[in-house]
Coordinates of C-alpha atoms in Angstrom, one line a residue:
L1019 CA 152.8 94.9 99.1
F1020 CA 154.4 95.9 96.6
R1021 CA 152.6 99.8 95.7
S1022 CA 151.9 100.4 100.2
E1023 CA 156.1 100.5 100.0
K1024 CA 157.7 104.5 100.5
F1025 CA 160.2 106.1 98.3
A1026 CA 160.2 109.7 98.5
F1027 CA 162.9 110.2 100.6
L1028 CA 164.1 113.7 101.8
E1029 CA 168.3 112.6 101.3
P1030 CA 169.5 109.4 98.5
F1031 CA 168.5 106.3 100.0
N1032 CA 171.3 104.2 100.4
D1033 CA 170.5 99.9 101.3
R1034 CA 170.9 99.3 104.6
D1035 CA 172.1 95.8 104.0
G1036 CA 175.5 98.4 101.8
K1037 CA 177.3 97.5 98.5
L1038 CA 177.1 94.6 96.8
I1039 CA 180.1 92.0 96.7
L1040 CA 181.9 92.3 93.9
S1041 CA 183.6 89.7 91.7
P1042 CA 187.2 89.7 91.7
K1043 CA 186.7 90.5 88.3
Q1044 CA 185.2 94.0 89.1
K1045 CA 187.7 94.4 92.2
Q1046 CA 190.5 94.2 89.7
Q1047 CA 189.1 97.0 87.5
F1048 CA 186.8 99.0 89.6
G1049 CA 186.6 102.5 89.7
K1050 CA 183.8 103.6 92.0
W1051 CA 180.9 103.6 92.7
V1052 CA 178.8 106.0 90.7
R1053 CA 174.7 106.8 91.6
P1054 CA 172.9 107.4 87.7
E1055 CA 173.3 111.5 87.1
D1056 CA 176.8 110.2 87.4
F1057 CA 177.5 109.0 84.1
C1058 CA 173.4 109.3 82.7
D1059 CA 171.8 113.3 80.9
E1060 CA 168.5 112.2 81.2
P1061 CA 167.5 108.8 83.4
R1062 CA 164.4 107.2 83.1
I1063 CA 164.3 103.1 84.0
I1064 CA 162.5 102.3 80.5
Y1065 CA 163.2 103.5 76.9
T1066 CA 162.3 100.8 74.7
V1067 CA 162.1 97.7 76.1
S1068 CA 164.8 95.7 73.4
S1069 CA 166.6 92.1 74.0
F1070 CA 169.7 93.3 70.9
S1071 CA 170.2 96.5 74.2
I1072 CA 171.4 94.1 76.9
R1073 CA 174.5 93.4 76.8
Q1074 CA 177.0 91.3 79.5
T1075 CA 180.3 92.8 81.2
I1076 CA 182.3 90.9 83.8
V1077 CA 179.5 89.6 85.9
S1078 CA 179.3 85.5 85.1
D1079 CA 175.3 85.9 85.2
C1080 CA 174.8 85.2 81.1
S1081 CA 171.9 82.8 81.8
F1082 CA 170.4 85.9 83.7
V1083 CA 171.0 88.5 80.6
A1084 CA 169.6 85.4 78.1
S1085 CA 166.9 85.0 80.3
L1086 CA 166.6 89.1 80.3
A1087 CA 166.9 89.2 76.6
I1088 CA 164.3 85.9 75.7
S1089 CA 161.7 88.2 78.0
A1090 CA 162.2 91.4 76.6
Q1091 CA 161.9 90.6 73.5
Y1092 CA 158.4 88.2 74.3
E1093 CA 157.2 91.8 75.8
K1094 CA 158.0 93.6 72.6
R1095 CA 156.3 90.5 70.8
F1096 CA 152.7 89.5 72.7
R1097 CA 152.5 93.8 74.1
K1098 CA 152.6 91.4 77.4
K1099 CA 154.5 92.9 80.5
L1100 CA 156.8 90.2 82.1
I1101 CA 159.9 91.9 82.8
T1102 CA 158.8 95.4 83.4
N1103 CA 155.9 95.5 85.6
I1104 CA 158.8 94.3 88.4
I1105 CA 160.4 97.0 89.1
Y1106 CA 158.7 99.5 91.7
P1107 CA 158.4 103.1 91.4
Q1108 CA 155.4 102.3 88.9
N1109 CA 152.9 105.0 87.6
H1110 CA 149.3 104.7 87.3
N1111 CA 149.8 102.8 84.3
G1112 CA 151.7 100.6 85.8
E1113 CA 155.4 101.3 83.6
P1114 CA 158.5 101.7 86.2
I1115 CA 160.0 105.5 86.8
Y1116 CA 162.8 106.5 87.7
N1117 CA 163.2 107.9 91.3
P1118 CA 165.8 110.4 92.2
C1119 CA 166.1 109.9 95.4
G1120 CA 167.7 106.2 95.1
K1121 CA 165.2 104.0 95.7
Y1122 CA 164.2 100.6 94.3
M1123 CA 162.0 97.8 95.1
V1124 CA 161.9 94.1 92.4
K1125 CA 159.6 91.3 92.5
F1126 CA 160.8 87.7 91.9
N1127 CA 159.3 84.6 92.6
L1128 CA 161.8 82.9 95.4
N1129 CA 161.1 79.6 97.2
G1130 CA 157.7 79.9 95.7
M1131 CA 156.2 82.9 96.2
W1132 CA 156.3 86.7 94.3
R1133 CA 158.9 88.2 97.4
K1134 CA 160.0 92.3 97.6
I1135 CA 163.7 93.4 97.0
I1136 CA 164.7 96.7 97.9
I1137 CA 168.0 98.4 96.4
D1138 CA 170.1 101.8 95.8
D1139 CA 170.9 102.4 92.4
Y1140 CA 174.8 102.6 93.2
L1141 CA 176.8 100.8 90.4
P1142 CA 179.5 99.5 90.0
M1143 CA 182.8 101.7 87.5
S1144 CA 185.4 101.3 86.4
K1145 CA 189.2 103.2 86.8
H1146 CA 188.2 104.3 83.1
G1147 CA 184.4 105.2 83.3
D1148 CA 183.2 102.2 81.7
L1149 CA 180.0 99.5 84.1
L1150 CA 181.6 96.4 85.9
C1151 CA 177.7 95.5 85.4
S1152 CA 175.5 94.5 82.4
F1153 CA 173.3 97.3 80.4
S1154 CA 171.9 98.4 78.5
N1155 CA 173.5 100.0 74.4
N1156 CA 170.3 102.2 74.9
K1157 CA 171.5 105.8 76.9
N1158 CA 170.1 107.5 80.4
E1159 CA 168.1 102.7 80.5
L1160 CA 168.5 101.5 83.6
W1161 CA 166.3 98.9 83.4
V1162 CA 168.9 95.8 83.0
S1163 CA 171.5 97.3 86.0
L1164 CA 168.7 97.3 87.8
L1165 CA 167.3 94.2 87.8
E1166 CA 170.4 92.5 87.4
K1167 CA 171.4 94.3 90.6
A1168 CA 168.3 92.8 92.6
Y1169 CA 169.2 89.8 91.2
M1170 CA 172.8 89.6 93.0
K1171 CA 171.7 90.5 96.3
V1172 CA 169.6 88.1 96.4
M1173 CA 172.8 85.4 95.3
G1174 CA 174.9 87.2 98.0
G1175 CA 176.5 89.5 95.8
Y1176 CA 177.9 90.2 92.3
D1177 CA 180.1 87.2 93.0
F1178 CA 177.8 85.2 91.2
P1179 CA 178.0 81.6 91.0
G1180 CA 176.2 80.6 88.0
S1181 CA 173.0 79.1 87.6
N1182 CA 170.8 77.8 84.6
S1183 CA 167.8 80.2 82.9
N1184 CA 164.9 78.1 83.8
I1185 CA 165.8 79.1 88.0
D1186 CA 166.2 82.9 86.5
L1187 CA 163.1 82.9 84.2
H1188 CA 161.2 81.3 87.2
A1189 CA 162.8 84.1 89.3
L1190 CA 161.8 86.3 87.2
T1191 CA 158.2 85.6 85.6
E1192 CA 156.6 82.8 87.8
W1193 CA 156.7 80.5 83.9
I1194 CA 157.6 77.5 84.3
P1195 CA 159.9 75.4 84.0
E1196 CA 161.8 72.7 81.8
R1197 CA 164.9 71.0 81.2
I1198 CA 165.9 69.3 77.9
A1199 CA 168.8 67.6 77.8
I1200 CA 169.4 67.9 74.4
R1201 CA 170.9 64.1 73.6
P1202 CA 169.8 62.9 69.6
G1203 CA 169.5 58.7 69.2
S1204 CA 168.7 58.6 72.7
A1205 CA 165.2 57.6 73.6
E1206 CA 163.8 60.7 75.7
F1207 CA 165.0 63.6 73.2
N1208 CA 162.8 63.3 70.1
K1209 CA 164.6 65.2 67.5
D1210 CA 161.4 66.5 64.9
K1211 CA 159.3 66.1 68.0
E1212 CA 160.6 68.2 70.1
F1213 CA 161.6 70.5 67.0
K1214 CA 157.6 70.6 65.8
R1215 CA 156.8 71.6 69.8
L1216 CA 159.3 74.2 69.9
L1217 CA 158.0 75.5 66.6
D1218 CA 154.6 75.8 67.3
R1219 CA 154.4 76.7 70.9
F1220 CA 157.4 79.6 70.1
H1221 CA 155.5 81.2 67.7
K1222 CA 151.4 80.9 69.9
G1223 CA 153.4 83.0 72.9
H1224 CA 153.2 80.3 74.9
C1225 CA 156.9 79.1 75.7
L1226 CA 160.4 80.8 76.8
V1227 CA 163.6 79.4 75.1
T1228 CA 167.4 79.5 76.2
V1229 CA 169.6 76.7 75.2
A1230 CA 172.9 76.4 76.8
T1231 CA 176.6 75.0 75.4
G1232 CA 178.2 72.6 77.5
E1233 CA 182.2 71.6 78.2
L1234 CA 184.1 72.6 74.8
S1235 CA 187.8 72.2 73.9
E1236 CA 189.2 75.7 73.5
T1237 CA 190.2 74.3 69.2
D1238 CA 186.8 73.5 69.2
A1239 CA 185.5 76.6 70.9
D1240 CA 187.3 79.5 68.8
R1241 CA 187.1 77.1 65.2
A1242 CA 182.7 77.7 66.0
G1243 CA 182.6 80.7 68.0
L1244 CA 180.7 79.3 70.6
V1245 CA 181.0 79.8 73.5
P1246 CA 182.1 77.3 76.5
T1247 CA 178.9 76.3 79.1
H1248 CA 177.2 79.2 78.1
A1249 CA 174.2 80.4 78.1
Y1250 CA 172.0 82.1 74.2
A1251 CA 169.0 83.5 74.9
M1252 CA 166.5 82.1 71.6
L1253 CA 164.8 84.2 69.7
D1254 CA 163.2 82.8 67.0
I1255 CA 162.8 79.6 65.1
R1256 CA 161.6 78.6 62.1
E1257 CA 161.0 75.8 59.3
Y1258 CA 162.0 76.7 55.6
K1259 CA 161.5 74.3 52.5
G1260 CA 162.9 71.5 55.0
R1261 CA 165.5 73.7 57.1
K1262 CA 164.9 73.9 60.5
L1263 CA 166.8 77.2 62.2
F1264 CA 167.3 79.0 65.5
M1265 CA 168.0 82.4 65.9
L1266 CA 170.3 83.0 69.2
K1267 CA 172.2 85.5 70.9
N1268 CA 175.3 85.8 72.7
P1269 CA 174.6 87.9 75.6
W1270 CA 177.8 89.7 75.3
N1271 CA 176.4 91.0 73.0
H1272 CA 179.3 89.7 70.5
L1273 CA 181.3 86.8 69.1
R1274 CA 179.1 84.8 67.1
W1275 CA 178.5 81.2 65.5
K1276 CA 181.4 80.8 62.3
G1277 CA 178.9 77.5 60.7
N1278 CA 176.5 76.6 59.0
Y1279 CA 174.1 79.5 58.3
S1280 CA 176.7 82.5 60.2
E1281 CA 176.9 85.0 58.8
K1282 CA 179.8 85.0 56.4
D1283 CA 178.2 81.5 55.0
S1284 CA 177.7 81.9 51.4
V1285 CA 176.7 77.9 50.4
N1286 CA 173.1 78.3 52.5
W1287 CA 171.5 82.6 52.5
T1288 CA 170.5 82.0 49.4
P1289 CA 168.0 85.2 48.2
E1290 CA 165.2 83.0 48.3
L1291 CA 165.8 82.9 51.9
Q1292 CA 167.4 85.8 53.3
K1293 CA 163.4 87.0 52.2
A1294 CA 161.8 84.4 54.5
L1295 CA 164.0 85.1 57.4
S1296 CA 164.1 89.1 56.5
Y1297 CA 168.0 88.2 57.3
D1298 CA 171.2 90.0 55.3
P1299 CA 174.5 88.7 55.8
D1300 CA 176.3 91.4 54.7
S1301 CA 174.7 93.8 56.8
A1302 CA 175.1 91.6 59.5
Q1303 CA 178.9 91.2 58.3
M1304 CA 179.1 95.3 59.5
F1305 CA 178.2 95.0 63.3
D1306 CA 179.4 91.9 65.6
N1307 CA 176.2 92.2 68.1
G1308 CA 175.9 88.7 68.8
V1309 CA 173.3 87.8 67.0
F1310 CA 173.2 84.6 64.5
W1311 CA 171.1 82.2 62.8
I1312 CA 172.6 78.4 63.8
D1313 CA 170.5 74.7 61.5
Y1314 CA 168.6 73.0 64.5
D1315 CA 171.8 68.9 63.0
S1316 CA 174.3 71.8 64.8
L1317 CA 172.3 73.1 67.4
C1318 CA 171.8 69.7 68.3
K1319 CA 176.0 69.2 68.6
F1320 CA 177.0 72.1 70.1
F1321 CA 174.6 72.9 72.6
D1322 CA 173.6 70.5 75.3
V1323 CA 170.1 71.2 77.1
L1324 CA 167.1 73.5 76.3
Y1325 CA 165.8 75.3 78.8
I1326 CA 162.2 76.4 78.6
N1327 CA 159.9 78.0 81.1
W1328 CA 156.1 77.5 79.8
D1329 CA 153.0 80.2 80.3
P1330 CA 150.9 78.9 84.1
D1331 CA 148.3 80.7 82.1
L1332 CA 148.0 77.5 79.5
F1333 CA 146.7 76.1 82.8
M1334 CA 143.6 77.0 84.1
Y1335 CA 143.6 75.6 87.2
T1336 CA 146.8 75.6 89.6
T1337 CA 147.0 75.7 93.7
C1338 CA 150.5 74.9 96.0
I1339 CA 151.5 73.4 99.0
Q1340 CA 154.5 74.5 101.1
H1341 CA 156.0 71.9 103.6
T1342 CA 159.5 71.8 105.8
W1343 CA 160.2 67.7 105.7
S1344 CA 162.6 66.8 108.6
A1345 CA 166.1 65.6 108.5
K1346 CA 164.8 62.9 111.3
E1347 CA 161.5 62.4 109.5
G1348 CA 162.3 58.5 108.1
P1349 CA 165.7 56.7 106.4
K1350 CA 168.9 58.9 105.2
K1351 CA 168.4 56.7 101.9
D1352 CA 164.1 55.8 101.4
S1353 CA 165.9 52.5 99.0
Y1354 CA 163.2 50.3 100.8
N1355 CA 160.9 52.6 102.8
I1356 CA 159.2 56.3 102.2
S1357 CA 156.6 55.6 105.1
D1358 CA 157.9 58.4 105.7
N1359 CA 158.5 60.5 102.7
P1360 CA 156.0 63.4 102.7
Q1361 CA 153.0 62.2 100.2
Y1362 CA 149.9 63.7 98.8
R1363 CA 146.7 62.6 96.9
L1364 CA 146.0 64.2 93.9
E1365 CA 142.8 63.5 92.1
M1366 CA 140.7 64.6 89.0
T1367 CA 137.7 66.0 89.7
G1368 CA 136.9 67.9 86.4
N1369 CA 136.4 66.3 82.6
Q1370 CA 140.0 65.2 82.7
A1371 CA 139.6 63.4 79.1
G1372 CA 143.3 64.2 77.3
A1373 CA 143.4 67.4 80.5
A1374 CA 147.6 68.5 80.9
V1375 CA 148.7 67.9 84.8
W1376 CA 152.2 69.1 85.8
I1377 CA 153.8 69.3 89.2
L1378 CA 156.8 71.3 90.0
L1379 CA 158.6 70.9 93.4
T1380 CA 161.3 73.7 94.0
R1381 CA 163.0 73.4 97.3
H1382 CA 164.0 76.8 98.9
I1383 CA 167.4 77.8 98.7
T1384 CA 167.9 79.9 101.4
D1385 CA 171.8 79.7 101.2
K1386 CA 174.4 81.0 98.4
A1387 CA 176.9 78.3 99.6
D1388 CA 174.1 76.0 99.0
F1389 CA 172.8 77.3 95.0
A1390 CA 176.4 77.5 94.3
D1391 CA 177.4 74.0 95.2
N1392 CA 173.7 71.8 95.0
K1393 CA 174.3 68.8 97.3
E1394 CA 170.2 67.9 98.1
F1395 CA 169.1 65.5 95.0
I1396 CA 164.6 66.1 94.8
T1397 CA 162.1 64.3 92.6
V1398 CA 158.9 64.0 92.2
L1399 CA 157.2 60.1 92.3
V1400 CA 153.7 59.2 91.6
Y1401 CA 152.0 56.6 91.5
K1402 CA 148.8 55.2 90.1
N1403 CA 147.7 53.0 93.2
G1404 CA 143.7 55.3 93.3
G1405 CA 145.1 57.4 96.0
K1406 CA 146.5 55.3 98.9
K1407 CA 149.4 55.6 100.9
V1408 CA 152.6 54.1 99.4
F1409 CA 155.0 52.4 102.1
Y1410 CA 157.5 50.3 99.2
P1411 CA 159.2 52.7 96.4
Y1412 CA 158.9 49.9 94.4
D1413 CA 155.4 48.2 95.3
P1414 CA 153.2 49.3 93.5
P1415 CA 155.9 50.8 90.6
P1416 CA 156.0 54.1 90.4
Y1417 CA 153.8 55.7 87.0
K1418 CA 156.3 58.0 86.7
D1419 CA 159.7 57.3 88.3
G1420 CA 161.1 60.5 88.4
V1421 CA 165.2 61.1 88.1
R1422 CA 166.9 63.2 90.9
I1423 CA 168.5 66.0 90.2
N1424 CA 170.7 69.1 92.7
S1425 CA 168.4 71.6 91.1
P1426 CA 166.0 73.5 93.0
H1427 CA 162.6 72.5 90.5
Y1428 CA 161.8 69.1 89.2
L1429 CA 159.2 69.6 86.9
C1430 CA 157.0 66.2 86.4
K1431 CA 153.9 65.9 82.9
L1432 CA 151.2 63.6 83.0
I1433 CA 148.6 63.1 80.1
E1434 CA 145.5 61.9 81.9
G1435 CA 143.0 59.6 79.9
A1436 CA 139.4 59.4 81.0
S1437 CA 140.1 57.1 84.1
T1438 CA 139.4 58.6 87.7
E1439 CA 142.3 57.4 89.5
P1440 CA 143.4 59.4 91.8
Y1441 CA 147.4 59.8 91.9
T1442 CA 150.0 59.5 95.0
L1443 CA 152.6 62.0 95.1
V1444 CA 155.9 61.6 96.9
I1445 CA 158.7 63.3 97.1
S1446 CA 161.8 61.9 97.7
Q1447 CA 165.5 62.9 98.2
Y1448 CA 168.8 60.5 97.0
E1449 CA 169.9 61.1 100.8
K1450 CA 168.4 63.2 103.1
N1451 CA 171.2 65.1 104.4
S1452 CA 169.3 68.1 106.1
T1453 CA 165.9 69.5 106.9
T1454 CA 164.2 69.7 103.8
H1455 CA 162.1 73.3 102.4
Y1456 CA 159.9 73.5 99.4
T1457 CA 156.8 74.1 97.7
L1458 CA 154.6 71.7 95.4
R1459 CA 152.7 73.1 92.8
V1460 CA 149.8 71.9 90.2
Y1461 CA 148.6 73.2 86.8
S1462 CA 146.2 71.8 85.5
T1463 CA 143.7 72.0 82.3
C1464 CA 141.7 70.5 84.1
E1465 CA 139.3 70.7 87.8
F1466 CA 141.5 68.5 91.0
T1467 CA 142.3 68.1 94.9
L1468 CA 145.6 68.4 96.2
T1469 CA 145.1 67.4 100.0
R1470 CA 148.4 65.2 102.2
F1471 CA 148.2 62.5 103.4
S1472 CA 146.2 62.4 106.5
N1473 CA 147.2 60.6 109.9
P1474 CA 144.6 58.5 111.6
Y1475 CA 147.4 57.6 114.1
K1476 CA 148.3 59.9 117.4
K1477 CA 151.9 60.9 116.9
Q1478 CA 152.4 60.4 120.8
L1479 CA 151.1 56.9 121.4
D1480 CA 153.5 55.7 119.3
Q1481 CA 155.9 52.7 120.4
R1482 CA 159.6 51.6 119.4
I1483 CA 160.2 48.1 120.8
T1484 CA 164.1 46.9 120.3
G1485 CA 164.0 42.7 120.1
Q1486 CA 166.9 40.4 118.9
W1487 CA 166.4 37.0 116.4
K1488 CA 169.2 35.1 118.6
G1489 CA 170.1 31.1 118.3
R1490 CA 166.6 29.2 118.7
S1491 CA 164.1 32.8 118.6
A1492 CA 165.5 33.2 115.0
G1493 CA 162.6 30.2 113.8
G1494 CA 162.9 31.3 111.1
C1495 CA 159.6 31.5 107.6
A1496 CA 156.2 29.6 108.9
N1497 CA 157.3 27.3 106.2
N1498 CA 160.2 26.5 109.1
R1499 CA 157.0 24.4 111.2
E1500 CA 159.6 22.8 114.4
S1501 CA 161.6 25.9 115.0
Y1502 CA 158.4 29.6 113.7
V1503 CA 156.5 29.1 116.4
N1504 CA 160.2 30.0 118.3
N1505 CA 160.3 33.9 117.3
P1506 CA 159.5 36.3 119.3
L1507 CA 155.7 37.4 120.2
Y1508 CA 154.5 40.4 121.2
Q1509 CA 150.7 41.1 122.0
V1510 CA 149.2 44.0 121.6
H1511 CA 145.8 45.8 124.1
I1512 CA 143.4 47.9 122.9
D1513 CA 141.3 48.5 125.0
N1514 CA 138.0 49.7 123.9
T1515 CA 134.3 49.3 122.7
S1516 CA 135.0 51.0 119.4
S1517 CA 135.0 48.8 115.3
D1518 CA 136.8 51.9 114.3
N1519 CA 140.5 51.8 115.7
H1520 CA 143.5 52.3 113.1
L1521 CA 146.7 50.0 113.9
M1522 CA 149.9 50.6 111.7
I1523 CA 152.7 47.9 112.4
E1524 CA 156.2 48.6 111.3
L1525 CA 159.3 46.4 110.8
L1526 CA 163.0 46.9 110.4
G1527 CA 165.7 44.9 110.4
P1528 CA 168.8 44.1 109.0
K1529 CA 169.3 45.2 104.9
Q1530 CA 170.3 41.3 104.2
Y1531 CA 167.5 40.1 106.0
S1532 CA 163.8 39.5 103.9
V1533 CA 161.7 40.1 106.9
G1534 CA 158.0 40.0 107.6
F1535 CA 155.4 39.6 110.8
E1536 CA 151.8 37.4 110.9
V1537 CA 150.0 39.6 112.9
I1538 CA 146.7 37.0 115.4
C1539 CA 143.1 38.1 116.5
V1540 CA 143.2 37.1 119.7
S1541 CA 140.2 38.4 120.8
E1542 CA 137.8 41.3 119.9
N1543 CA 135.5 43.4 122.1
V1544 CA 133.4 43.7 119.2
G1545 CA 131.8 41.0 116.5
N1546 CA 131.4 41.9 113.3
A1547 CA 134.4 45.1 112.8
P1548 CA 134.8 46.4 109.3
G1549 CA 138.6 45.1 109.2
T1550 CA 137.8 42.0 111.1
F1551 CA 140.1 38.9 110.3
K1552 CA 142.0 36.0 112.3
R1553 CA 145.4 36.1 110.7
V1554 CA 146.6 38.4 108.3
T1555 CA 150.4 38.7 107.2
S1556 CA 152.7 41.9 105.7
G1557 CA 153.2 40.3 103.0
D1558 CA 155.9 39.5 101.1
F1559 CA 159.3 39.0 102.4
R1560 CA 161.1 41.9 101.9
P1561 CA 164.9 43.2 102.8
G1562 CA 164.5 45.6 105.8
Y1563 CA 161.5 46.3 106.1
C1564 CA 158.2 45.5 105.6
V1565 CA 155.1 47.3 107.2
L1566 CA 151.0 46.5 107.5
Q1567 CA 147.9 48.7 108.2
L1568 CA 145.3 47.3 110.2
S1569 CA 141.9 49.3 109.9
N1570 CA 138.5 49.7 111.5
I1571 CA 139.4 46.7 113.8
S1572 CA 137.7 45.6 116.5
G1573 CA 138.8 46.8 120.7
G1574 CA 140.5 43.8 121.8
V1575 CA 143.5 41.4 121.7
Y1576 CA 146.5 40.5 118.7
N1577 CA 150.0 38.9 119.0
V1578 CA 152.3 40.1 116.7
R1579 CA 155.3 37.8 115.7
P1580 CA 158.5 39.3 113.5
C1581 CA 161.0 36.8 112.0
T1582 CA 163.5 36.2 108.8
F1583 CA 162.1 33.8 106.0
K1584 CA 165.4 31.6 106.7
A1585 CA 166.0 30.8 110.1
G1586 CA 169.1 30.9 112.1
N1587 CA 169.6 34.4 110.7
D1588 CA 170.9 36.8 113.9
G1589 CA 170.4 40.3 114.0
P1590 CA 168.2 43.1 116.1
F1591 CA 164.4 44.4 114.8
F1592 CA 162.4 47.4 116.5
L1593 CA 158.7 46.6 115.8
E1594 CA 157.0 49.9 115.8
F1595 CA 153.2 50.8 115.9
S1596 CA 151.2 53.3 115.6
C1597 CA 147.7 53.5 116.5
S1598 CA 145.0 55.9 116.6
T1599 CA 143.3 55.1 119.9
S1600 CA 145.5 53.9 124.1
Y1601 CA 146.8 50.2 123.4
A1602 CA 149.3 48.3 125.3
V1603 CA 152.3 46.5 124.1
S1604 CA 153.6 43.3 125.2
Q1605 CA 156.6 40.7 125.0
I1606 CA 155.5 37.4 126.1
Q1607 CA 157.7 35.2 124.1

């Protein structure tokens, strides 16, 4: 798919989608669109991959530029291609090459799969001859500007609403995004444990890391030398004699931290420490390239978030499912009933003791406004219930109760013990306002199966019966012996001689009432069916909703009596029936 694209043309290539929309700041300084030959003597895609040569200008994409920086550093350090191999055309060694015709293709992982983005090589230049996009300080080198242009095209133009490095790095590399809120003292953030994890995994090449500041007052920002709500690339992490230090890079290529372990700190930078970290503060003072060291305590004080992206090659096994969750399926809020939420059975089939299982939910975004102001809060709920379908959100309680976040990505991590009990995964939203397209991907260090719950019921046979409790018919539960029999009564006829029929009954009533129902077997057409019963109930009375599944029952006649817990609770209700075979429902009282 990516190598079959045509790149040679008789005339310079012009993107048929037109020039990218400029940001307001770019428009103020814009002079003209230029091609590489207009400002380069010998254009080439890559001269040398370096994090230090990347420079952000006036496009508000600090997280993307920081992502480029750490990806470039990773390539150089571990000699593993991450971003240079996503630019086309390429030579026989898989290296991107300059195309005089001006057509390039970049592949990004977007909405659950690799996709190709076609761009031309026109770049915005100011009236004074400066590029108005990110670029490389290595003259003639184009990879930074071209990657940024391709990403900005996906995002609707250079007028970029902003992002975070989890999203950007996943698009660039497909590495698994994890967001860690830096909250010292909270139960969710173990400061020492997090540092040890980063120190170990970073130097093994298992992860890419950026950090981001939150809101800072103008005074605090100026005093600290930090930019509010800004992403910084993490280039190194060290521990030396109890000192925990991070090397960060501001994508602006200037403006550095002014606190402990800055280049002007003459107290902490002992000759011994300078040698251990190969750092010379005096030399650093001569040129501000935006790179600085900062201690872990200061980082935890001034920064809000760690964005970590993990190498998917850490997991031997992976699979994904893409699906659409219609806005019409189920209630707007799933606080009472999650039976209509997409559900999946996850079962470990290999030697799972100590296995790591990561579940990544990605909501597909196709609209710039949606990306800029994401109002959809998504999560994955994990139940350890034998891999059965879940109807009530908290019965049983979730094994992992995910926090609903307005990010395209949600990550849930499991560490498997010796148990072989399968999981049930449930996709959930805070409020379902629109149809949602998503990718559910599972990574694991042991073999597993991931399957969507099969539905034994035939949708075309579904029935919804409208009823009401009113006056005498609001008889309450069976504790009210005299009035209970006055509740509405419905009869279900399954006219066959099979013993493997499946029937599901759902009762929906006012949320302020606790509701339930009983089912009485009046007659069976087949004796000794596996699911035979005389009387069953929907279980505990619940606010506004309850459900009962009857499996492997005989054809026959069954009576259903819905009720509220308290007598005298007037109100409407719905009885919904789903069945694996033809049936008839009638009200007999």
